Amino acid sequence: MDHKTIEFYNKNASEYAKWRSTEKIDLAQKIFCNELAPGGQIIDLGCGTGEKSIWFSQKGFKVDAVDASLKMLEIFESHKAINIQQKDLNEIVFPKKYDGIWASFSIQHLEKKNQDLLFGKISKALNKKGIFYIGIHEGHKAYRDNLNRIYVPRTESELRKILKKFNLRIFNLFREENFSFDNKPINIMHIYAKCGV
């Protein structure tokens, strides 16, 4: 993963956690949970300061959480019910199969070729009827924001194509307009996929 992006999150973990704590439970996580059987196994890829992982755990799911930023993980390491690991998403090896794989605005920090490689790993790491969620900025061009984070947005058409290549079928998608941590307006997609035709 891009070192400057990780460095930003390490240096700004506390401030980022405060910003995230103001977010309400959103439609994206509700849809995700409604697709899962109670008590299912979830992995949160790029969990950040852990708000979503904690919420999933409180809902009775078994949660693994990974992030490249050690300082972000330290914010919620006291939650013993969650298996937390520092891990670069470029290097992740899934230790087991999951009922749900949650990737909320984390994969977009990877180069496009590495995103695609990760999608292949995700497909193999899902149980039968497993659910994959990705939140991602919508767009054509990679860029580095004024906080030095790298972003590699995708379009709906290219995501449909690459996910289909790995036997992942999109069954739900919705868009939102929102603001990023640096208060810039962004167009985002929430995408849900399952293995199979």
Coordinates of N, CA and C in Angstrom, one line a residue:
M1 N 0.8 -1.2 0.0 CA 0.0 0.0 0.0 C 0.9 1.2 0.0
D2 N 0.4 2.3 -0.5 CA 1.1 3.6 -0.7 C 1.6 4.1 0.7
H3 N 2.9 4.3 0.8 CA 3.5 4.7 2.1 C 3.0 6.0 2.6
K4 N 2.9 7.0 1.7 CA 2.4 8.3 2.1 C 1.0 8.3 2.7
T5 N 0.2 7.4 2.1 CA -1.2 7.3 2.6 C -1.2 6.7 4.0
I6 N -0.4 5.6 4.2 CA -0.3 5.0 5.6 C 0.2 6.0 6.6
E7 N 1.2 6.8 6.1 CA 1.8 7.8 7.0 C 0.8 8.8 7.5
F8 N -0.1 9.2 6.5 CA -1.1 10.2 6.9 C -2.0 9.6 8.0
Y9 N -2.5 8.3 7.8 CA -3.4 7.7 8.8 C -2.7 7.5 10.1
N10 N -1.4 7.2 10.1 CA -0.7 7.0 11.4 C -0.6 8.3 12.1
K11 N -0.3 9.4 11.4 CA -0.1 10.7 12.1 C -1.4 11.3 12.5
N12 N -2.5 10.9 11.9 CA -3.8 11.6 12.1 C -4.9 10.7 12.7
A13 N -4.4 9.6 13.3 CA -5.4 8.6 13.8 C -6.4 9.1 14.7
S14 N -6.0 9.9 15.7 CA -6.9 10.4 16.8 C -7.9 11.3 16.2
E15 N -7.4 12.3 15.3 CA -8.3 13.2 14.7 C -9.3 12.5 13.8
Y16 N -8.8 11.5 13.0 CA -9.7 10.8 12.1 C -10.7 10.0 12.9
A17 N -10.4 9.4 14.0 CA -11.3 8.7 14.9 C -12.4 9.6 15.4
K18 N -12.1 10.8 15.7 CA -13.1 11.8 16.2 C -14.1 12.1 15.0
W19 N -13.5 12.3 13.8 CA -14.4 12.6 12.7 C -15.3 11.4 12.4
R20 N -14.7 10.2 12.4 CA -15.6 9.0 12.2 C -16.6 8.8 13.2
S21 N -16.4 9.2 14.5 CA -17.3 9.0 15.5 C -18.6 9.8 15.4
T22 N -18.5 10.8 14.5 CA -19.7 11.6 14.3 C -20.7 11.0 13.3
E23 N -20.2 10.0 12.6 CA -21.0 9.3 11.6 C -22.1 8.4 12.2
K24 N -23.3 8.5 11.6 CA -24.3 7.6 12.1 C -24.3 6.2 11.4
I25 N -25.0 5.3 12.0 CA -25.1 4.0 11.3 C -25.8 4.2 10.0
D26 N -25.1 3.7 8.9 CA -25.6 4.1 7.6 C -26.3 2.9 6.9
L27 N -26.9 3.3 5.8 CA -27.7 2.3 5.0 C -26.8 1.1 4.5
A28 N -25.5 1.5 4.2 CA -24.6 0.5 3.6 C -24.4 -0.7 4.6
Q29 N -24.2 -0.4 5.9 CA -23.9 -1.5 6.8 C -25.2 -2.2 7.2
K30 N -26.3 -1.5 7.1 CA -27.6 -2.2 7.4 C -27.9 -3.2 6.3
I31 N -27.7 -2.8 5.1 CA -28.0 -3.8 3.9 C -27.0 -5.0 4.1
F32 N -25.8 -4.7 4.4 CA -24.8 -5.8 4.5 C -25.2 -6.8 5.6
C33 N -25.6 -6.3 6.7 CA -26.0 -7.2 7.8 C -27.3 -8.0 7.5
N34 N -28.2 -7.3 6.8 CA -29.4 -8.0 6.5 C -29.2 -9.2 5.5
E35 N -28.1 -9.2 4.8 CA -27.8 -10.3 3.9 C -27.1 -11.4 4.5
L36 N -26.7 -11.3 5.8 CA -25.9 -12.3 6.5 C -26.7 -13.0 7.5
A37 N -26.4 -14.3 7.7 CA -27.0 -15.1 8.7 C -26.5 -14.6 10.1
P38 N -27.3 -14.7 11.1 CA -26.9 -14.3 12.5 C -25.6 -15.0 12.9
G39 N -24.7 -14.3 13.5 CA -23.4 -14.9 14.0 C -22.4 -15.3 13.0
G40 N -22.6 -14.8 11.8 CA -21.7 -15.1 10.7 C -20.3 -14.5 10.9
Q41 N -19.3 -15.0 10.1 CA -17.9 -14.5 10.2 C -17.7 -13.4 9.1
I42 N -17.2 -12.3 9.6 CA -16.9 -11.1 8.8 C -15.4 -10.7 8.9
I43 N -14.9 -10.2 7.8 CA -13.6 -9.6 7.9 C -13.8 -8.2 7.3
D44 N -13.2 -7.2 8.1 CA -13.3 -5.8 7.7 C -11.9 -5.4 7.2
L45 N -11.9 -5.2 5.9 CA -10.6 -4.9 5.2 C -10.4 -3.4 5.2
G46 N -9.3 -2.9 5.8 CA -9.1 -1.5 6.0 C -10.0 -0.9 7.0
C47 N -10.0 -1.5 8.2 CA -11.0 -1.2 9.2 C -10.8 0.2 9.8
G48 N -9.6 0.8 9.6 CA -9.4 2.2 10.2 C -9.5 2.1 11.7
T49 N -10.2 3.0 12.3 CA -10.3 3.1 13.7 C -11.4 2.3 14.3
G50 N -12.0 1.4 13.5 CA -12.8 0.3 13.9 C -14.3 0.5 14.2
E51 N -14.9 1.6 13.8 CA -16.3 1.9 14.2 C -17.2 0.8 13.6
K52 N -17.0 0.4 12.3 CA -17.9 -0.6 11.7 C -17.6 -1.9 12.3
S53 N -16.3 -2.3 12.6 CA -16.0 -3.6 13.2 C -16.7 -3.7 14.5
I54 N -16.6 -2.7 15.3 CA -17.3 -2.7 16.6 C -18.8 -2.9 16.5
W55 N -19.4 -2.2 15.6 CA -20.8 -2.3 15.4 C -21.2 -3.7 15.0
F56 N -20.4 -4.3 14.0 CA -20.7 -5.7 13.6 C -20.6 -6.6 14.8
S57 N -19.6 -6.5 15.6 CA -19.4 -7.3 16.7 C -20.5 -7.2 17.7
Q58 N -21.0 -6.0 17.9 CA -22.1 -5.8 18.8 C -23.4 -6.4 18.3
K59 N -23.5 -6.6 17.0 CA -24.6 -7.2 16.4 C -24.5 -8.8 16.4
G60 N -23.5 -9.3 17.0 CA -23.3 -10.7 17.2 C -22.5 -11.4 16.1
F61 N -21.9 -10.7 15.2 CA -21.0 -11.3 14.2 C -19.6 -11.5 14.8
K62 N -19.0 -12.5 14.2 CA -17.6 -12.8 14.6 C -16.7 -12.0 13.6
V63 N -15.9 -11.1 14.1 CA -15.2 -10.1 13.3 C -13.7 -10.2 13.4
D64 N -13.1 -10.3 12.2 CA -11.6 -10.1 12.0 C -11.5 -8.7 11.4
A65 N -10.5 -7.9 11.8 CA -10.3 -6.6 11.3 C -8.8 -6.3 11.0
V66 N -8.6 -5.8 9.8 CA -7.2 -5.6 9.3 C -7.1 -4.2 8.8
D67 N -5.9 -3.6 9.0 CA -5.6 -2.3 8.5 C -4.1 -2.1 8.4
A68 N -3.6 -1.3 7.5 CA -2.1 -1.1 7.3 C -1.6 -0.1 8.4
S69 N -2.5 0.7 9.0 CA -2.0 1.7 9.9 C -2.1 1.2 11.4
L70 N -0.9 1.0 12.0 CA -0.8 0.6 13.4 C -1.5 1.6 14.3
K71 N -1.4 2.8 14.1 CA -1.9 3.9 15.0 C -3.5 3.8 14.9
M72 N -4.0 3.5 13.7 CA -5.5 3.4 13.6 C -6.0 2.2 14.4
L73 N -5.3 1.1 14.3 CA -5.7 -0.1 15.1 C -5.6 0.1 16.6
E74 N -4.6 0.9 17.0 CA -4.4 1.1 18.5 C -5.6 1.9 19.1
I75 N -6.4 2.6 18.3 CA -7.6 3.3 18.7 C -8.6 2.3 19.3
F76 N -8.7 1.1 18.8 CA -9.8 0.2 19.3 C -9.2 -1.2 19.6
E77 N -8.0 -1.3 20.0 CA -7.4 -2.6 20.3 C -7.9 -3.2 21.6
S78 N -8.6 -2.4 22.4 CA -9.1 -2.9 23.6 C -10.4 -3.8 23.4
H79 N -10.9 -3.8 22.2 CA -12.1 -4.6 21.9 C -11.7 -6.0 21.7
K80 N -11.6 -6.8 22.7 CA -11.0 -8.2 22.7 C -11.9 -9.1 21.8
A81 N -13.2 -8.8 21.6 CA -14.0 -9.7 20.8 C -13.6 -9.7 19.3
I82 N -12.8 -8.7 19.0 CA -12.5 -8.5 17.5 C -11.0 -8.9 17.4
N83 N -10.8 -9.8 16.4 CA -9.4 -10.2 16.0 C -8.8 -9.1 15.1
I84 N -7.9 -8.3 15.7 CA -7.3 -7.2 15.0 C -5.9 -7.5 14.5
Q85 N -5.6 -7.2 13.3 CA -4.2 -7.4 12.7 C -3.8 -6.3 11.9
Q86 N -2.5 -5.9 12.0 CA -1.9 -4.9 11.1 C -1.5 -5.7 9.8
K87 N -2.1 -5.2 8.7 CA -1.8 -5.9 7.4 C -2.0 -5.0 6.2
D88 N -1.1 -5.0 5.3 CA -1.2 -4.3 4.1 C -2.1 -5.1 3.1
L89 N -3.1 -4.4 2.6 CA -4.1 -5.2 1.7 C -3.4 -5.7 0.5
N90 N -2.3 -5.2 0.1 CA -1.6 -5.8 -1.1 C -1.0 -7.1 -0.7
E91 N -0.8 -7.4 0.5 CA -0.1 -8.6 0.9 C -1.0 -9.6 1.7
I92 N -2.3 -9.3 1.8 CA -3.2 -10.1 2.6 C -3.3 -11.5 2.1
V93 N -3.3 -12.5 3.0 CA -3.6 -13.9 2.7 C -4.8 -14.2 3.7
F94 N -5.9 -14.6 3.1 CA -7.1 -14.8 4.0 C -6.9 -16.2 4.7
P95 N -7.0 -16.1 6.0 CA -6.7 -17.4 6.8 C -7.9 -18.4 6.8
K96 N -9.0 -18.0 6.3 CA -10.2 -18.8 6.3 C -11.2 -18.2 5.3
K97 N -12.4 -18.9 5.2 CA -13.4 -18.3 4.4 C -14.4 -17.5 5.3
Y98 N -15.1 -16.6 4.6 CA -15.9 -15.6 5.4 C -17.3 -15.6 4.8
D99 N -18.3 -15.3 5.7 CA -19.7 -15.1 5.2 C -19.8 -13.7 4.6
G100 N -19.0 -12.7 5.1 CA -19.1 -11.4 4.7 C -17.7 -10.7 4.6
I101 N -17.4 -10.1 3.6 CA -16.2 -9.3 3.4 C -16.5 -7.8 3.2
W102 N -16.1 -7.0 4.1 CA -16.5 -5.6 4.1 C -15.3 -4.7 3.8
A103 N -15.4 -3.9 2.8 CA -14.2 -3.1 2.4 C -14.8 -1.6 2.2
S104 N -14.8 -0.9 3.2 CA -15.4 0.5 3.1 C -14.3 1.5 2.9
F105 N -14.2 1.9 1.6 CA -13.3 3.0 1.2 C -11.9 2.8 1.5
S106 N -11.5 1.5 1.4 CA -10.1 1.1 1.7 C -9.4 0.6 0.4
I107 N -10.0 -0.2 -0.3 CA -9.4 -0.7 -1.5 C -9.0 0.4 -2.5
Q108 N -9.7 1.5 -2.5 CA -9.4 2.6 -3.4 C -8.1 3.2 -3.2
H109 N -7.4 2.9 -2.1 CA -6.0 3.4 -1.8 C -5.0 2.5 -2.5
L110 N -5.4 1.4 -3.2 CA -4.5 0.5 -3.9 C -4.5 0.9 -5.4
E111 N -3.3 0.6 -6.0 CA -3.2 0.7 -7.5 C -4.3 -0.2 -8.1
K112 N -4.7 0.2 -9.3 CA -5.8 -0.6 -10.0 C -5.4 -2.0 -10.1
K113 N -4.2 -2.3 -10.5 CA -3.8 -3.7 -10.7 C -3.9 -4.5 -9.4
N114 N -3.5 -3.8 -8.3 CA -3.6 -4.5 -7.0 C -5.0 -4.6 -6.5
Q115 N -5.9 -3.7 -6.8 CA -7.3 -3.8 -6.5 C -7.8 -5.1 -7.2
D116 N -7.5 -5.3 -8.5 CA -8.0 -6.4 -9.2 C -7.5 -7.7 -8.6
L117 N -6.2 -7.8 -8.2 CA -5.6 -9.0 -7.6 C -6.4 -9.3 -6.3
L118 N -6.7 -8.2 -5.6 CA -7.4 -8.4 -4.3 C -8.8 -8.9 -4.5
F119 N -9.5 -8.5 -5.6 CA -10.8 -9.0 -5.9 C -10.8 -10.5 -6.1
G120 N -9.7 -11.0 -6.8 CA -9.6 -12.4 -7.0 C -9.4 -13.1 -5.7
K121 N -8.6 -12.6 -4.8 CA -8.5 -13.2 -3.5 C -9.8 -13.2 -2.7
I122 N -10.5 -12.1 -2.8 CA -11.8 -12.0 -2.1 C -12.8 -13.1 -2.6
S123 N -12.9 -13.3 -3.9 CA -13.8 -14.3 -4.4 C -13.5 -15.7 -3.8
K124 N -12.2 -16.0 -3.7 CA -11.9 -17.3 -3.2 C -12.1 -17.4 -1.7
A125 N -12.2 -16.3 -1.0 CA -12.3 -16.2 0.5 C -13.7 -16.2 1.0
L126 N -14.7 -16.1 0.0 CA -16.1 -16.1 0.4 C -16.7 -17.5 0.5
N127 N -17.4 -17.7 1.6 CA -18.2 -18.9 1.7 C -19.3 -18.9 0.6
K128 N -19.9 -20.1 0.4 CA -21.1 -20.1 -0.5 C -22.1 -19.2 0.0
K129 N -22.7 -18.4 -0.9 CA -23.7 -17.3 -0.5 C -23.1 -16.2 0.3
G130 N -21.7 -16.1 0.3 CA -21.1 -15.0 1.0 C -21.3 -13.7 0.3
I131 N -21.2 -12.6 1.1 CA -21.4 -11.3 0.6 C -20.1 -10.4 0.6
F132 N -19.9 -9.7 -0.5 CA -18.8 -8.8 -0.6 C -19.3 -7.4 -0.7
Y133 N -18.9 -6.5 0.2 CA -19.3 -5.1 0.0 C -18.0 -4.2 -0.2
I134 N -18.1 -3.3 -1.2 CA -17.1 -2.3 -1.4 C -17.7 -0.9 -1.5
G135 N -17.2 0.0 -0.7 CA -17.5 1.4 -0.8 C -16.3 2.0 -1.5
I136 N -16.6 2.8 -2.5 CA -15.5 3.4 -3.4 C -15.9 4.7 -4.0
H137 N -14.9 5.6 -4.2 CA -15.2 6.8 -4.9 C -15.4 6.4 -6.4
E138 N -16.3 7.2 -7.1 CA -16.6 6.9 -8.5 C -15.8 7.9 -9.3
G139 N -15.1 7.3 -10.3 CA -14.3 8.2 -11.2 C -13.4 7.4 -12.1
H140 N -12.6 8.1 -12.9 CA -11.8 7.5 -14.0 C -10.3 7.6 -13.6
K141 N -9.9 8.6 -12.9 CA -8.5 8.9 -12.8 C -8.0 8.8 -11.4
A142 N -6.8 8.2 -11.2 CA -6.1 8.2 -9.9 C -5.6 9.6 -9.6
Y143 N -5.5 9.9 -8.3 CA -5.0 11.2 -7.9 C -4.5 11.1 -6.4
R144 N -3.7 12.1 -6.0 CA -3.3 12.2 -4.7 C -4.0 13.5 -4.1
D145 N -4.7 13.4 -3.0 CA -5.4 14.5 -2.5 C -4.5 15.5 -1.7
N146 N -5.0 16.6 -1.2 CA -4.2 17.6 -0.6 C -3.7 17.2 0.8
L147 N -4.1 16.0 1.2 CA -3.6 15.4 2.5 C -2.5 14.3 2.2
N148 N -2.2 14.2 0.9 CA -1.1 13.2 0.4 C -1.6 11.8 0.4
R149 N -2.9 11.5 0.4 CA -3.4 10.2 0.2 C -3.6 9.9 -1.2
I150 N -3.3 8.7 -1.6 CA -3.6 8.2 -3.0 C -5.0 7.7 -3.1
Y151 N -5.7 8.0 -4.2 CA -7.0 7.5 -4.5 C -7.0 7.0 -5.9
V152 N -7.6 5.8 -6.0 CA -7.8 5.2 -7.4 C -9.3 4.8 -7.5
P153 N -10.1 5.8 -7.9 CA -11.5 5.5 -8.1 C -11.8 4.6 -9.2
R154 N -13.0 4.0 -9.3 CA -13.4 3.2 -10.4 C -14.8 3.6 -10.9
T155 N -15.1 3.1 -12.1 CA -16.4 3.3 -12.7 C -17.3 2.0 -12.4
E156 N -18.6 2.2 -12.5 CA -19.4 1.0 -12.3 C -19.2 0.0 -13.4
S157 N -19.0 0.4 -14.6 CA -18.8 -0.5 -15.7 C -17.5 -1.3 -15.6
E158 N -16.4 -0.7 -15.2 CA -15.2 -1.5 -15.0 C -15.2 -2.4 -13.8
L159 N -15.9 -2.0 -12.8 CA -16.1 -2.9 -11.6 C -16.9 -4.1 -11.9
R160 N -18.0 -3.8 -12.7 CA -18.9 -5.0 -13.1 C -18.0 -6.0 -13.9
K161 N -17.2 -5.5 -14.8 CA -16.4 -6.3 -15.6 C -15.4 -7.1 -14.8
I162 N -14.6 -6.5 -13.9 CA -13.6 -7.2 -13.2 C -14.2 -8.1 -12.2
L163 N -15.3 -7.7 -11.5 CA -15.9 -8.6 -10.5 C -16.4 -9.9 -11.2
K164 N -17.0 -9.7 -12.4 CA -17.6 -10.8 -13.1 C -16.5 -11.8 -13.5
K165 N -15.3 -11.3 -13.8 CA -14.1 -12.1 -14.1 C -13.8 -13.0 -13.0
F166 N -14.1 -12.6 -11.8 CA -13.8 -13.4 -10.6 C -15.0 -14.0 -10.0
N167 N -16.0 -14.2 -10.8 CA -17.3 -14.9 -10.4 C -18.0 -14.2 -9.3
L168 N -17.9 -12.8 -9.3 CA -18.6 -12.0 -8.3 C -19.7 -11.2 -9.0
R169 N -21.0 -11.5 -8.7 CA -22.1 -10.8 -9.3 C -22.6 -9.7 -8.5
I170 N -22.7 -8.5 -9.0 CA -23.3 -7.4 -8.3 C -24.8 -7.5 -8.2
F171 N -25.3 -7.5 -7.0 CA -26.8 -7.6 -6.9 C -27.4 -6.4 -6.3
N172 N -26.6 -5.5 -5.8 CA -27.1 -4.2 -5.3 C -26.1 -3.1 -5.4
L173 N -26.5 -1.9 -5.8 CA -25.6 -0.8 -5.9 C -26.4 0.5 -5.7
F174 N -25.9 1.4 -4.9 CA -26.5 2.7 -4.8 C -25.4 3.7 -4.7
R175 N -25.7 5.0 -5.1 CA -24.7 6.0 -5.1 C -25.1 7.1 -4.0
E176 N -24.1 7.8 -3.6 CA -24.3 9.0 -2.7 C -23.3 10.1 -3.0
E177 N -23.7 11.3 -2.7 CA -22.8 12.4 -2.7 C -22.5 12.7 -1.2
N178 N -21.2 12.9 -1.0 CA -20.7 13.0 0.4 C -19.5 13.9 0.5
F179 N -18.9 14.0 1.6 CA -17.7 14.8 1.8 C -16.6 14.0 2.4
S180 N -15.4 14.1 2.0 CA -14.3 13.4 2.5 C -13.7 14.0 3.8
F181 N -12.7 13.4 4.4 CA -12.1 13.9 5.6 C -11.6 15.4 5.4
D182 N -11.1 15.7 4.2 CA -10.6 17.1 4.0 C -11.8 18.0 3.5
N183 N -13.0 17.6 3.7 CA -14.2 18.3 3.4 C -14.4 18.6 1.9
K184 N -13.8 17.8 1.0 CA -14.0 17.9 -0.4 C -15.3 17.0 -0.8
P185 N -16.1 17.6 -1.7 CA -17.2 16.8 -2.2 C -16.8 15.6 -3.0
I186 N -17.5 14.4 -2.8 CA -17.1 13.2 -3.5 C -18.4 12.5 -3.9
N187 N -18.2 11.8 -5.0 CA -19.3 10.9 -5.5 C -18.9 9.4 -5.2
I188 N -19.7 8.7 -4.5 CA -19.3 7.4 -4.0 C -20.3 6.3 -4.4
M189 N -19.9 5.1 -4.5 CA -20.7 4.0 -4.9 C -20.6 2.9 -3.7
H190 N -21.8 2.4 -3.4 CA -21.9 1.3 -2.5 C -22.3 0.0 -3.3
I191 N -21.4 -1.0 -3.3 CA -21.6 -2.1 -4.2 C -21.6 -3.4 -3.4
Y192 N -22.6 -4.3 -3.7 CA -22.7 -5.6 -3.0 C -22.7 -6.7 -4.1
A193 N -21.8 -7.7 -3.8 CA -21.7 -8.8 -4.8 C -21.7 -10.1 -4.1
K194 N -22.2 -11.1 -4.8 CA -22.1 -12.5 -4.4 C -21.4 -13.4 -5.4
C195 N -20.9 -14.5 -4.9 CA -20.3 -15.5 -5.8 C -21.4 -16.1 -6.7
G196 N -21.1 -16.4 -7.9 CA -22.0 -17.2 -8.7 C -22.6 -16.3 -9.8
V197 N -23.3 -17.0 -10.7 CA -24.0 -16.3 -11.9 C -25.1 -15.5 -11.4

